[in-house]
Coordinates of C-alpha atoms in Angstrom, one line a residue:
T1 CA 113.0 125.9 133.2
N2 CA 114.4 122.3 133.3
R3 CA 113.4 119.8 130.7
S4 CA 111.7 116.6 132.2
M5 CA 110.5 113.6 130.6
S6 CA 108.9 110.3 131.8
V7 CA 109.1 107.2 129.7
G8 CA 107.5 103.8 130.0
E9 CA 107.6 100.8 127.6
T10 CA 107.0 97.0 127.5
G11 CA 107.9 94.4 124.9
I12 CA 106.7 90.8 124.5
S13 CA 108.3 88.0 122.3
L14 CA 106.2 84.8 121.8
M15 CA 107.1 81.6 120.0
V16 CA 104.9 78.5 119.6
L17 CA 106.5 75.4 118.1
N18 CA 104.8 72.2 117.3
E19 CA 106.5 69.3 115.8
N20 CA 105.1 65.9 115.0
L21 CA 107.4 62.9 114.0
L22 CA 106.5 59.4 112.7
S23 CA 109.5 57.0 112.3
Y24 CA 110.0 53.6 111.0
K25 CA 113.0 51.5 111.1
T26 CA 113.6 47.9 110.1
T27 CA 116.2 45.5 108.8
I28 CA 115.6 42.8 106.1
N29 CA 117.7 39.6 105.9
E30 CA 120.4 41.2 108.1
N31 CA 121.8 43.1 105.1
H32 CA 119.1 45.7 104.0
N33 CA 118.5 48.5 106.5
V34 CA 115.6 50.8 105.9
S35 CA 114.4 53.9 107.9
A36 CA 111.8 56.5 107.2
V37 CA 110.7 59.6 108.9
A38 CA 107.6 61.8 108.1
G39 CA 106.6 64.9 110.0
L40 CA 104.7 68.2 110.4
S41 CA 106.0 71.4 111.8
Y42 CA 104.1 74.5 112.8
Q43 CA 105.9 77.7 114.2
Y44 CA 104.3 81.0 115.2
D45 CA 106.3 84.0 116.1
Q46 CA 104.9 87.2 117.6
T47 CA 106.5 90.3 118.9
E48 CA 104.6 93.1 120.6
Y49 CA 105.7 96.5 121.8
N50 CA 103.9 99.4 123.6
G51 CA 105.6 102.5 124.8
G52 CA 105.0 106.1 125.7
S53 CA 106.6 109.3 126.9
G54 CA 105.7 112.7 128.1
E55 CA 107.9 115.7 128.3
N56 CA 107.9 119.2 129.8
S57 CA 104.3 120.2 129.3
P58 CA 103.0 123.0 131.7
S59 CA 99.5 121.3 131.7
D60 CA 98.1 117.8 131.2
Q61 CA 95.6 119.5 128.7
I62 CA 98.4 120.6 126.4
Y63 CA 99.3 117.9 123.9
Y64 CA 100.9 119.8 121.1
V65 CA 102.9 122.9 120.5
R66 CA 104.5 124.7 117.6
P67 CA 108.3 125.0 117.3
G68 CA 109.8 127.7 119.5
F69 CA 108.1 126.4 122.6
P70 CA 110.8 126.9 125.5
D71 CA 113.1 124.0 126.2
L72 CA 112.2 121.8 123.3
G73 CA 115.9 121.1 122.4
D74 CA 116.8 121.2 118.8
E75 CA 113.3 121.9 117.7
Q76 CA 114.0 125.6 118.8
L77 CA 116.4 126.0 115.9
T78 CA 113.8 125.6 113.4
P79 CA 110.9 127.9 114.5
S80 CA 109.6 128.5 111.1
L81 CA 108.3 125.0 110.8
S82 CA 104.5 124.9 110.7
R83 CA 104.1 121.4 111.9
K84 CA 103.2 120.6 115.5
I85 CA 105.4 119.0 118.0
A86 CA 103.8 116.4 120.3
L87 CA 104.5 116.7 124.0
Q88 CA 103.1 113.3 124.6
H89 CA 104.0 110.3 122.5
Y90 CA 102.7 106.7 122.2
L91 CA 104.0 104.0 120.1
S92 CA 102.6 100.4 119.5
D93 CA 103.5 97.6 117.2
M94 CA 102.9 94.0 116.7
T95 CA 104.2 91.5 114.2
E96 CA 103.3 88.0 113.4
Q97 CA 104.9 85.2 111.3
V98 CA 103.8 81.6 110.6
L99 CA 105.9 78.8 109.1
I100 CA 104.3 75.6 108.1
S101 CA 106.4 72.6 107.0
Y102 CA 105.5 69.0 105.8
F103 CA 108.6 66.7 105.3
T104 CA 109.5 63.1 104.8
R105 CA 112.9 61.3 104.6
L106 CA 113.8 57.8 103.3
E107 CA 117.1 56.1 104.0
Y108 CA 118.4 52.8 102.8
N109 CA 121.7 50.9 102.9
Y110 CA 123.0 47.5 102.0
K111 CA 125.4 46.1 104.5
K112 CA 126.3 49.7 105.5
K113 CA 128.3 49.8 102.3
Y114 CA 126.0 51.2 99.7
L115 CA 124.0 54.2 101.1
F116 CA 121.0 56.0 99.7
S117 CA 119.0 58.9 101.3
A118 CA 116.1 61.1 99.8
S119 CA 113.9 63.7 101.3
I120 CA 111.4 66.4 100.4
R121 CA 110.0 69.1 102.3
R122 CA 107.1 71.6 101.6
D123 CA 107.3 74.9 103.4
G124 CA 104.8 77.7 103.5
S125 CA 105.6 81.1 105.1
S126 CA 103.2 84.0 105.8
T127 CA 106.0 86.5 104.9
F128 CA 105.6 86.1 101.1
G129 CA 103.0 87.4 98.8
E130 CA 99.6 85.7 98.1
G131 CA 100.2 82.7 95.7
N132 CA 103.8 82.4 96.4
R133 CA 104.0 81.2 100.0
W134 CA 104.6 77.6 99.4
A135 CA 107.7 75.9 97.9
N136 CA 109.0 72.4 97.6
F137 CA 112.7 71.6 98.5
P138 CA 113.9 68.0 97.5
S139 CA 117.2 66.5 98.2
V140 CA 119.1 63.3 97.5
A141 CA 122.4 61.7 98.6
L142 CA 124.5 58.6 97.8
G143 CA 127.4 57.1 99.5
W144 CA 129.8 54.3 98.9
A145 CA 131.8 52.7 101.6
F146 CA 134.4 51.3 99.1
S147 CA 137.0 50.2 101.7
D148 CA 134.9 47.1 102.3
E149 CA 135.1 45.9 98.7
P150 CA 137.5 42.9 98.4
F151 CA 139.2 44.3 95.1
I152 CA 139.9 47.6 97.0
K153 CA 141.4 45.8 100.1
R154 CA 144.0 44.2 98.0
F155 CA 145.6 47.6 97.3
T156 CA 144.9 49.2 100.8
E157 CA 145.9 46.5 103.1
G158 CA 147.8 47.9 105.9
W159 CA 147.3 51.6 105.6
L160 CA 143.5 52.2 104.9
N161 CA 141.1 51.3 107.7
W162 CA 138.0 52.9 106.1
G163 CA 137.0 55.0 103.2
K164 CA 133.8 56.4 101.7
I165 CA 132.8 58.5 98.8
R166 CA 129.6 60.6 99.0
A167 CA 127.6 62.9 96.8
S168 CA 124.5 64.9 97.4
Y169 CA 122.1 67.4 95.7
G170 CA 119.7 69.5 97.6
T171 CA 117.6 72.7 97.6
S172 CA 116.8 75.1 100.5
G173 CA 114.8 78.2 100.9
Q174 CA 115.3 81.5 102.9
T175 CA 112.5 83.5 104.4
F176 CA 112.6 87.2 105.2
T177 CA 113.5 88.9 108.4
S178 CA 110.7 91.5 107.8
A179 CA 107.3 90.0 108.4
Y180 CA 105.4 92.2 106.0
L181 CA 107.9 93.0 103.3
A182 CA 105.6 91.8 100.6
Y183 CA 102.5 93.7 101.8
G184 CA 103.2 97.4 101.4
M185 CA 102.9 98.7 105.0
M186 CA 101.4 101.9 106.1
K187 CA 103.1 104.4 108.5
V188 CA 102.1 107.5 110.5
D189 CA 103.1 110.8 108.8
G190 CA 104.6 112.9 111.6
Y191 CA 105.2 115.9 109.3
S192 CA 101.6 116.9 109.0
S193 CA 98.2 116.8 110.9
F194 CA 94.5 117.1 110.1
M195 CA 92.2 118.3 112.7
G196 CA 94.8 117.3 115.4
N197 CA 95.4 113.8 114.0
M198 CA 98.4 112.6 112.2
P199 CA 97.5 110.9 108.8
I200 CA 98.5 107.4 107.6
A201 CA 100.7 107.4 104.4
P202 CA 102.3 104.2 102.5
E203 CA 105.7 103.2 103.9
S204 CA 106.7 100.9 100.9
P205 CA 105.1 99.7 97.7
I206 CA 103.4 96.3 97.6
S207 CA 105.4 93.4 96.3
R208 CA 102.9 90.7 95.8
D209 CA 105.2 88.5 93.7
L210 CA 107.9 88.1 96.5
T211 CA 108.7 84.5 97.1
W212 CA 111.5 82.3 98.5
E213 CA 115.2 82.8 98.0
E214 CA 116.0 79.4 96.7
T215 CA 119.3 77.7 96.7
E216 CA 120.6 74.6 94.9
Q217 CA 123.7 73.0 96.3
Y218 CA 125.9 70.2 95.0
D219 CA 128.4 68.3 97.2
L220 CA 131.1 65.7 96.7
G221 CA 133.1 64.4 99.5
L222 CA 135.7 61.8 100.6
D223 CA 136.3 60.4 103.9
L224 CA 139.4 58.3 104.8
D225 CA 140.7 56.7 108.1
M226 CA 144.2 55.6 107.7
F227 CA 147.2 53.9 109.5
D228 CA 145.2 52.3 112.3
Y229 CA 143.0 55.2 112.6
R230 CA 145.8 57.6 113.4
L231 CA 145.0 59.8 110.4
N232 CA 141.6 61.0 109.3
V233 CA 141.0 63.0 106.1
K234 CA 137.8 64.7 105.0
L235 CA 137.7 66.5 101.5
D236 CA 134.8 68.3 100.3
Y237 CA 133.8 70.3 97.1
Y238 CA 130.5 72.2 97.1
Y239 CA 128.7 74.4 94.5
K240 CA 125.8 76.6 95.5
Y241 CA 123.6 78.6 93.1
T242 CA 121.1 80.9 94.7
K243 CA 118.4 82.6 92.7
S244 CA 115.4 84.9 93.5
L245 CA 117.5 87.0 96.0
I246 CA 115.8 90.1 97.0
Y247 CA 116.8 93.6 95.8
D248 CA 115.4 97.1 95.8
V249 CA 114.6 97.4 92.0
R250 CA 114.5 101.1 90.8
L251 CA 111.1 102.3 89.7
P252 CA 110.5 105.3 87.3
A253 CA 110.3 108.2 89.6
A254 CA 107.7 110.1 87.6
L255 CA 105.3 107.3 87.6
Y256 CA 105.5 105.9 91.1
L257 CA 105.5 107.4 94.6
Y258 CA 108.6 105.5 95.6
R259 CA 111.8 105.1 93.7
S260 CA 112.3 101.3 94.3
R261 CA 110.3 98.2 95.2
T262 CA 111.7 95.0 96.7
E263 CA 111.7 92.0 94.3
N264 CA 113.2 88.7 93.7
A265 CA 115.8 90.0 91.2
M266 CA 119.4 88.6 91.8
E267 CA 121.3 85.4 91.3
V268 CA 124.7 84.5 92.7
S269 CA 126.9 81.4 92.9
N270 CA 129.3 80.2 95.5
E271 CA 131.7 77.3 95.3
G272 CA 134.6 76.1 97.3
I273 CA 136.9 73.2 98.7
E274 CA 137.3 72.3 102.3
L275 CA 140.0 70.0 103.6
E276 CA 140.2 68.8 107.2
L277 CA 143.0 66.5 108.7
T278 CA 143.0 65.0 112.1
A279 CA 146.2 63.2 113.2
D280 CA 147.0 61.3 116.5
I281 CA 150.7 62.0 116.4
L282 CA 151.3 60.6 119.8
R283 CA 148.7 58.2 121.0
D284 CA 150.1 55.2 122.9
G285 CA 152.8 56.7 125.2
P286 CA 152.7 58.9 128.3
V287 CA 152.3 62.0 126.1
S288 CA 149.2 62.1 123.8
W289 CA 149.2 64.8 121.0
R290 CA 146.2 65.3 118.6
S291 CA 146.6 67.9 115.7
K292 CA 143.7 69.2 113.5
L293 CA 144.2 71.2 110.4
N294 CA 141.3 72.8 108.3
L295 CA 141.9 74.5 105.0
S296 CA 139.2 76.3 102.9
K297 CA 138.9 78.2 99.7
N298 CA 135.8 79.9 98.3
W299 CA 134.8 81.6 95.2
N300 CA 131.6 83.6 94.5
R301 CA 130.3 85.3 91.5
F302 CA 127.5 87.7 90.6
E303 CA 125.5 85.6 88.0
K304 CA 122.4 87.6 86.9
S305 CA 120.5 90.8 87.6
Y306 CA 116.7 91.7 87.0
S307 CA 117.8 93.8 84.1
G308 CA 120.4 91.6 82.7
K309 CA 123.0 94.4 83.3
D310 CA 125.7 95.4 85.9
I311 CA 124.1 97.1 88.9
S312 CA 125.6 99.3 91.7
G313 CA 129.2 97.9 91.6
L314 CA 127.9 94.3 91.0
I315 CA 129.4 93.2 87.7
I316 CA 127.9 90.1 86.1
G317 CA 130.7 87.3 85.9
R318 CA 132.8 89.0 88.6
P319 CA 133.0 88.3 92.3
L320 CA 130.5 89.8 94.6
Y321 CA 133.2 91.4 96.7
A322 CA 135.7 93.2 94.4
M323 CA 138.2 96.0 94.3
Y324 CA 137.9 98.8 91.9
V325 CA 140.8 101.2 92.0
A326 CA 142.6 103.9 89.9
A327 CA 146.0 102.9 88.3
F328 CA 148.7 105.0 90.2
D329 CA 151.1 106.8 87.8
G330 CA 153.1 108.8 90.2
Y331 CA 152.6 112.4 91.2
Y332 CA 152.0 115.7 89.2
E333 CA 155.5 117.2 89.3
S334 CA 154.7 120.4 87.5
E335 CA 151.8 122.3 85.7
D336 CA 153.2 121.0 82.4
E337 CA 152.1 117.4 83.1
I338 CA 148.4 118.5 83.8
A339 CA 145.9 118.3 81.0
R340 CA 144.2 121.5 79.7
V341 CA 140.5 122.1 78.7
Y342 CA 138.8 125.0 77.0
K343 CA 135.5 126.1 78.4
T344 CA 132.6 127.9 76.6
N345 CA 134.2 131.3 77.5
G346 CA 137.1 130.4 75.5
K347 CA 139.5 130.4 78.4
E348 CA 142.0 127.6 79.1
Y349 CA 141.8 125.7 82.5
F350 CA 143.6 122.9 84.1
F351 CA 141.8 119.6 83.8
P352 CA 140.3 118.3 86.0
G353 CA 139.7 121.4 88.1
S354 CA 138.5 125.0 87.7
V355 CA 141.8 126.9 87.9
P356 CA 142.7 129.0 84.9
A357 CA 145.9 127.8 83.1
S358 CA 147.0 131.4 82.7
S359 CA 147.6 131.5 86.6
G360 CA 150.5 129.0 85.9
V361 CA 149.6 127.5 89.5
S362 CA 147.4 124.3 89.8
D363 CA 146.3 122.6 93.1
L364 CA 146.9 119.3 91.3
V365 CA 150.8 119.7 91.5
G366 CA 152.0 117.2 94.2
F367 CA 148.7 115.1 93.9
Y368 CA 148.4 111.5 92.6
K369 CA 148.5 111.1 88.9
Y370 CA 146.4 108.4 87.6
K371 CA 146.5 106.4 84.2
D372 CA 143.6 107.4 81.8
F373 CA 142.8 104.1 79.9
N374 CA 140.2 105.4 77.5
G375 CA 141.6 108.9 76.8
D376 CA 138.7 110.9 78.1
G377 CA 140.8 112.8 80.6
R378 CA 139.0 111.5 83.7
V379 CA 140.1 109.1 86.4
D380 CA 139.4 105.5 85.5
Q381 CA 138.9 102.6 87.8
Y382 CA 139.5 99.0 87.0
Y383 CA 138.9 95.6 88.7
A384 CA 141.9 94.7 90.7
G385 CA 140.8 91.4 92.2
S386 CA 138.8 90.1 95.2
P387 CA 139.6 90.7 98.8
L388 CA 138.7 87.3 99.8
P389 CA 141.8 85.2 100.7
V390 CA 143.2 82.5 98.3
S391 CA 142.9 80.1 101.3
Y392 CA 142.2 80.3 105.1
G393 CA 141.9 77.9 108.1
G394 CA 143.0 76.9 111.5
W395 CA 145.5 74.5 113.3
V396 CA 144.6 73.2 116.7
N397 CA 147.0 71.1 118.8
E398 CA 145.9 69.1 121.9
V399 CA 148.7 67.8 124.1
M400 CA 148.0 65.8 127.4
W401 CA 150.7 64.5 129.8
K402 CA 149.6 63.1 133.1
N403 CA 147.2 65.6 134.6
F404 CA 148.3 68.4 132.3
D405 CA 146.6 69.6 129.1
L406 CA 147.6 72.2 126.6
N407 CA 145.5 73.5 123.7
V408 CA 146.9 75.8 121.0
L409 CA 144.9 77.4 118.3
F410 CA 146.4 79.1 115.3
N411 CA 144.4 81.0 112.5
F412 CA 145.9 81.7 109.1
S413 CA 145.0 83.4 105.8
F414 CA 147.0 83.5 102.6
G415 CA 146.7 85.6 99.4
R416 CA 144.3 88.2 100.8
K417 CA 144.2 91.4 98.9
M418 CA 144.0 94.6 101.0
I419 CA 143.9 98.4 100.4
N420 CA 146.1 100.1 103.0
A421 CA 144.1 103.4 103.2
R422 CA 145.4 104.4 106.6
R423 CA 147.6 107.1 105.2
T424 CA 144.8 108.5 102.8
S425 CA 142.1 108.8 105.4
L426 CA 143.9 111.1 107.9
N427 CA 141.1 113.7 107.4
K428 CA 138.4 111.3 108.7
V429 CA 137.0 111.5 112.4
G430 CA 138.2 108.9 114.8
P431 CA 141.2 107.1 116.2
K432 CA 144.2 106.7 113.8
F433 CA 146.5 103.6 114.2
V434 CA 149.0 104.7 111.8
D435 CA 152.9 104.8 112.2
Y436 CA 153.6 108.4 111.2
K437 CA 157.3 107.8 110.8
D438 CA 156.4 106.0 107.6
L439 CA 154.6 109.0 106.1
H440 CA 156.5 110.8 103.5
Y441 CA 154.7 113.7 101.7
W442 CA 155.5 114.9 98.3
T443 CA 157.7 118.0 98.7
G444 CA 159.0 118.5 95.2
P445 CA 159.9 117.0 91.9
G446 CA 161.9 113.7 92.4
C447 CA 161.3 113.2 96.1
K448 CA 160.5 109.8 97.6
A449 CA 156.8 110.2 98.6
N450 CA 154.1 107.7 99.6
L451 CA 151.6 110.6 100.1
P452 CA 150.7 113.6 98.1
R453 CA 151.7 117.1 99.2
L454 CA 150.7 118.1 102.7
G455 CA 147.1 119.1 103.0
E456 CA 146.0 116.9 99.9
L457 CA 144.5 113.5 100.5
A458 CA 143.3 111.1 97.9
S459 CA 139.6 110.8 97.0
V460 CA 140.1 107.8 94.9
Y461 CA 141.9 104.7 96.1
N462 CA 144.7 103.5 93.7
D463 CA 146.6 100.3 93.1
A464 CA 149.7 101.5 94.8
N465 CA 147.8 100.9 98.1
I466 CA 147.0 97.3 97.4
E467 CA 149.0 94.5 99.1
K468 CA 148.8 90.8 98.9
V469 CA 148.7 89.8 102.6
N470 CA 149.5 86.5 104.2
S471 CA 149.0 86.2 108.0
M472 CA 149.0 83.8 110.9
S473 CA 147.9 84.4 114.5
L474 CA 148.2 82.6 117.8
K475 CA 144.5 83.0 118.7
Q476 CA 144.3 81.1 121.8
I477 CA 146.4 79.0 124.1
T478 CA 145.0 77.2 127.2
L479 CA 147.1 75.3 129.8
G480 CA 145.1 73.3 132.5
Y481 CA 145.8 71.0 135.3
T482 CA 143.4 68.4 136.7
L483 CA 143.7 67.4 140.3
P484 CA 144.1 63.7 141.0
D485 CA 140.7 62.1 141.8
K486 CA 141.8 61.1 145.2
I487 CA 142.5 64.7 146.4
A488 CA 139.3 66.1 144.5
R489 CA 137.2 63.5 146.5
K490 CA 138.8 64.4 149.7
A491 CA 137.7 68.0 149.0
G492 CA 134.2 66.9 148.2
F493 CA 134.5 67.2 144.5
S494 CA 134.1 64.6 141.7
G495 CA 136.7 66.7 139.6
V496 CA 138.8 69.9 139.9
R497 CA 140.6 71.6 137.1
V498 CA 142.5 74.9 137.0
F499 CA 143.5 76.6 133.8
A500 CA 144.8 79.7 132.2
T501 CA 144.0 81.1 128.8
G502 CA 145.6 83.6 126.7
E503 CA 144.0 85.2 123.6
N504 CA 145.5 87.2 120.7
L505 CA 149.0 86.7 122.0
F506 CA 151.0 86.9 118.7
F507 CA 150.5 87.4 114.9
W508 CA 152.7 87.4 112.0
S509 CA 152.0 89.1 108.7
N510 CA 153.8 90.7 105.6
Y511 CA 151.3 93.5 105.8
S512 CA 152.6 97.1 106.1
G513 CA 149.7 98.0 108.6
S514 CA 148.8 96.3 111.8
N515 CA 146.9 93.0 112.4
P516 CA 145.0 92.3 109.1
E517 CA 142.3 90.4 111.1
V518 CA 140.7 93.7 112.2
V519 CA 140.1 94.6 108.5
D520 CA 136.8 93.8 106.9
V521 CA 137.4 90.5 104.8
Y522 CA 134.7 91.6 102.3
S523 CA 135.9 95.0 101.4
G524 CA 139.6 94.6 102.2
M525 CA 139.6 98.3 103.1
D526 CA 141.9 99.3 105.9
D527 CA 141.1 103.0 106.8
G528 CA 143.0 102.8 110.1
N529 CA 140.0 103.4 112.3
D530 CA 139.7 99.9 113.8
Y531 CA 141.1 99.1 117.1
P532 CA 143.6 96.4 117.5
L533 CA 142.4 93.0 118.8
P534 CA 142.9 93.1 122.7
R535 CA 145.3 90.7 124.3
K536 CA 143.4 88.8 126.9
W537 CA 144.3 86.6 130.0
T538 CA 141.9 84.4 131.8
L539 CA 142.3 82.4 135.1
G540 CA 139.6 79.7 135.6
L541 CA 138.6 77.0 138.1
T542 CA 136.2 74.2 137.3
L543 CA 134.6 72.3 140.1
N544 CA 132.4 69.2 139.4
F545 CA 130.1 67.8 142.2

């Protein structure tokens, strides 16, 4: 009998957005500039799904069978199950979300030299619990175009064209992607039935107190235009503190149906510095060359948990993304280096392990040896730093000569910590991008090895695999040529441009593995399973009519 199935499904997404704005703008005595905006926004999102399937039933009157029915695939492997299997299935679902916002903003400047802006918005979302749907989010910003001050011009004449200092403070809120996270939804229990009908059971506990994830942010900035506007500098410092982050808080298993409930339970901070330089290196001659460089550095920290204690690898006062590894202390060269323990039967065993010491042979010989910081005989892990880079950024160069244009983009990253676990993950399924000639297994006392003996792979990552990585890559280069206007118009076009683009053409790094760009920046773990970035060439033609 051949297995047959028919499937049908439909999905609908609906979004209704209504925005109403009222604006006012005026200038008083040519120096005082005032503008104001007030508004109301309403957004409604709805998704709907309907689908069904039927499979291999000998009759339209048979809807359910017990496991063991011919040709039901994997269900045949569990004929002892008492639950019924449906031959006809139907699923339907609909979610709705509503977001309502009231907002207003006031801006004022005097001679475009002293600038002030303030705003406030009140947002309400249906995704939160009752009594927690509304929140207020104010912000304020100040700016000073100091370059226009006479006492500043005396010191900046000839090199500073324009300069501004700015500062701001603001709050913002984040809603949930799940429309009913706070409501404790019900679900169909497909593992039991009552009189041919499947019962309804709770899917998650109710979280009536769920509310906005709120963020406070402070910014300080400096803008400069110098040397006849040939050099532009933008420098920013920011600090963000996010509270009320949602997290699955554990519940006493003996008292509740579920082991956790979603609550506003965490607080984290982020701060960073961003620098952007734009320079017209060549501007007035036949060749123009503009160069842009941006450089960033970010810190983050886990500030607080609902219990006031460290939770699931999140350590209060430490970065969110951290490396915890064992301290490498060489290899076990002989049984004499292995700790011993006496069990309740009075016999001596190698520790850790379950091999009797009387055998004189331990499976730990040739394996990694780790430092024991607290003397309990167990493997200890310590904080070895954050995998986030010390700094990162990009460098863009735009060169034009006659009808030719060249655009070159470099990316770079400095001081990034990574764990080269390619050697220690050879037992995992998947492709392995490892240079095997660099593998040296432990073969005996005193040998030069970077792996334990053949057949043994590390279960704990150690600091011998950590590398501090610097890298730079040529991400993209584009060469283009634009036909002269006369030729393009004769061909019936207002503009014609041909170009060729290459991507991922080259990278440089001090890393012992391959391109560090393929390694997750948040974990820093390189297990050798990620494919290299593809080298790509594109030829293109742009026609304007």
